[in-house]
């Protein structure tokens, strides 16, 4: 049984409480972002950032010191967006947000466990492992869903005006692999908690 002296000091407890509270705040912010994205995407006239074929930015033609300027994306308002594209664009935001919520839940529970001097809980390993899986899924599948959704929009617009494909990319997916690296780190953290739990159980069995 853990001694009273093993508990965090008051200062440490306050710091851990602030971290746990911050994690909850971030999770709430992620949920709010998903709700806002749902209202924006499923609204009457959603505006989407669409990749373009390096269109010249003529507004800077007369600026001294600028030899050339192009844009690689444009905000396009599409009232008649296909339903499938709306769902793909929603998943682009929802999947990473789900991973954020899972990670923040693990951080909150870790903070509470540290305050209670019980850091190596079985649930923590599972929570961080789940967060790692969701982070990989959110990063890769979310970005892929966004690319597919934009491709569906271009295809729908091209049915009316084929020249739109000369301006907008038919399919362009740019993967950011940084979240995947963080996911591997989380997987190691999950394994660390599992090993710590076993050591804690063996230690308590000797007391």
mmCIF file of C-alpha atoms in Angstrom, residues 2 11 26 36-37 39 41 46 55-56 64 70 116 124 129 136 148 169 193:
data_model
loop_
_atom_site.group_PDB
_atom_site.id
_atom_site.type_symbol
_atom_site.label_atom_id
_atom_site.label_comp_id
_atom_site.label_asym_id
_atom_site.label_seq_id
_atom_site.Cartn_x
_atom_site.Cartn_y
_atom_site.Cartn_z
ATOM 1 C CA UNK A 2 1.428 3.421 -0.934
ATOM 2 C CA UNK A 11 2.366 22.526 -5.683
ATOM 3 C CA UNK A 26 -8.533 21.332 -25.493
ATOM 4 C CA UNK A 36 -18.593 24.305 -36.333
ATOM 5 C CA UNK A 37 -17.263 22.300 -39.280
ATOM 6 C CA UNK A 39 -22.533 23.660 -39.657
ATOM 7 C CA UNK A 41 -19.976 22.001 -44.516
ATOM 8 C CA UNK A 46 -20.288 26.099 -47.870
ATOM 9 C CA UNK A 55 -2.927 30.854 -60.837
ATOM 10 C CA UNK A 56 -1.259 34.254 -61.258
ATOM 11 C CA UNK A 64 7.792 47.221 -56.593
ATOM 12 C CA UNK A 70 0.891 32.905 -57.876
ATOM 13 C CA UNK A 116 -3.907 9.899 -6.530
ATOM 14 C CA UNK A 124 -4.067 4.373 -19.176
ATOM 15 C CA UNK A 129 -2.879 2.988 -27.328
ATOM 16 C CA UNK A 136 -2.802 7.593 -37.321
ATOM 17 C CA UNK A 148 -11.438 12.787 -52.172
ATOM 18 C CA UNK A 169 -6.719 20.063 -59.293
ATOM 19 C CA UNK A 193 2.388 2.183 -18.780
#
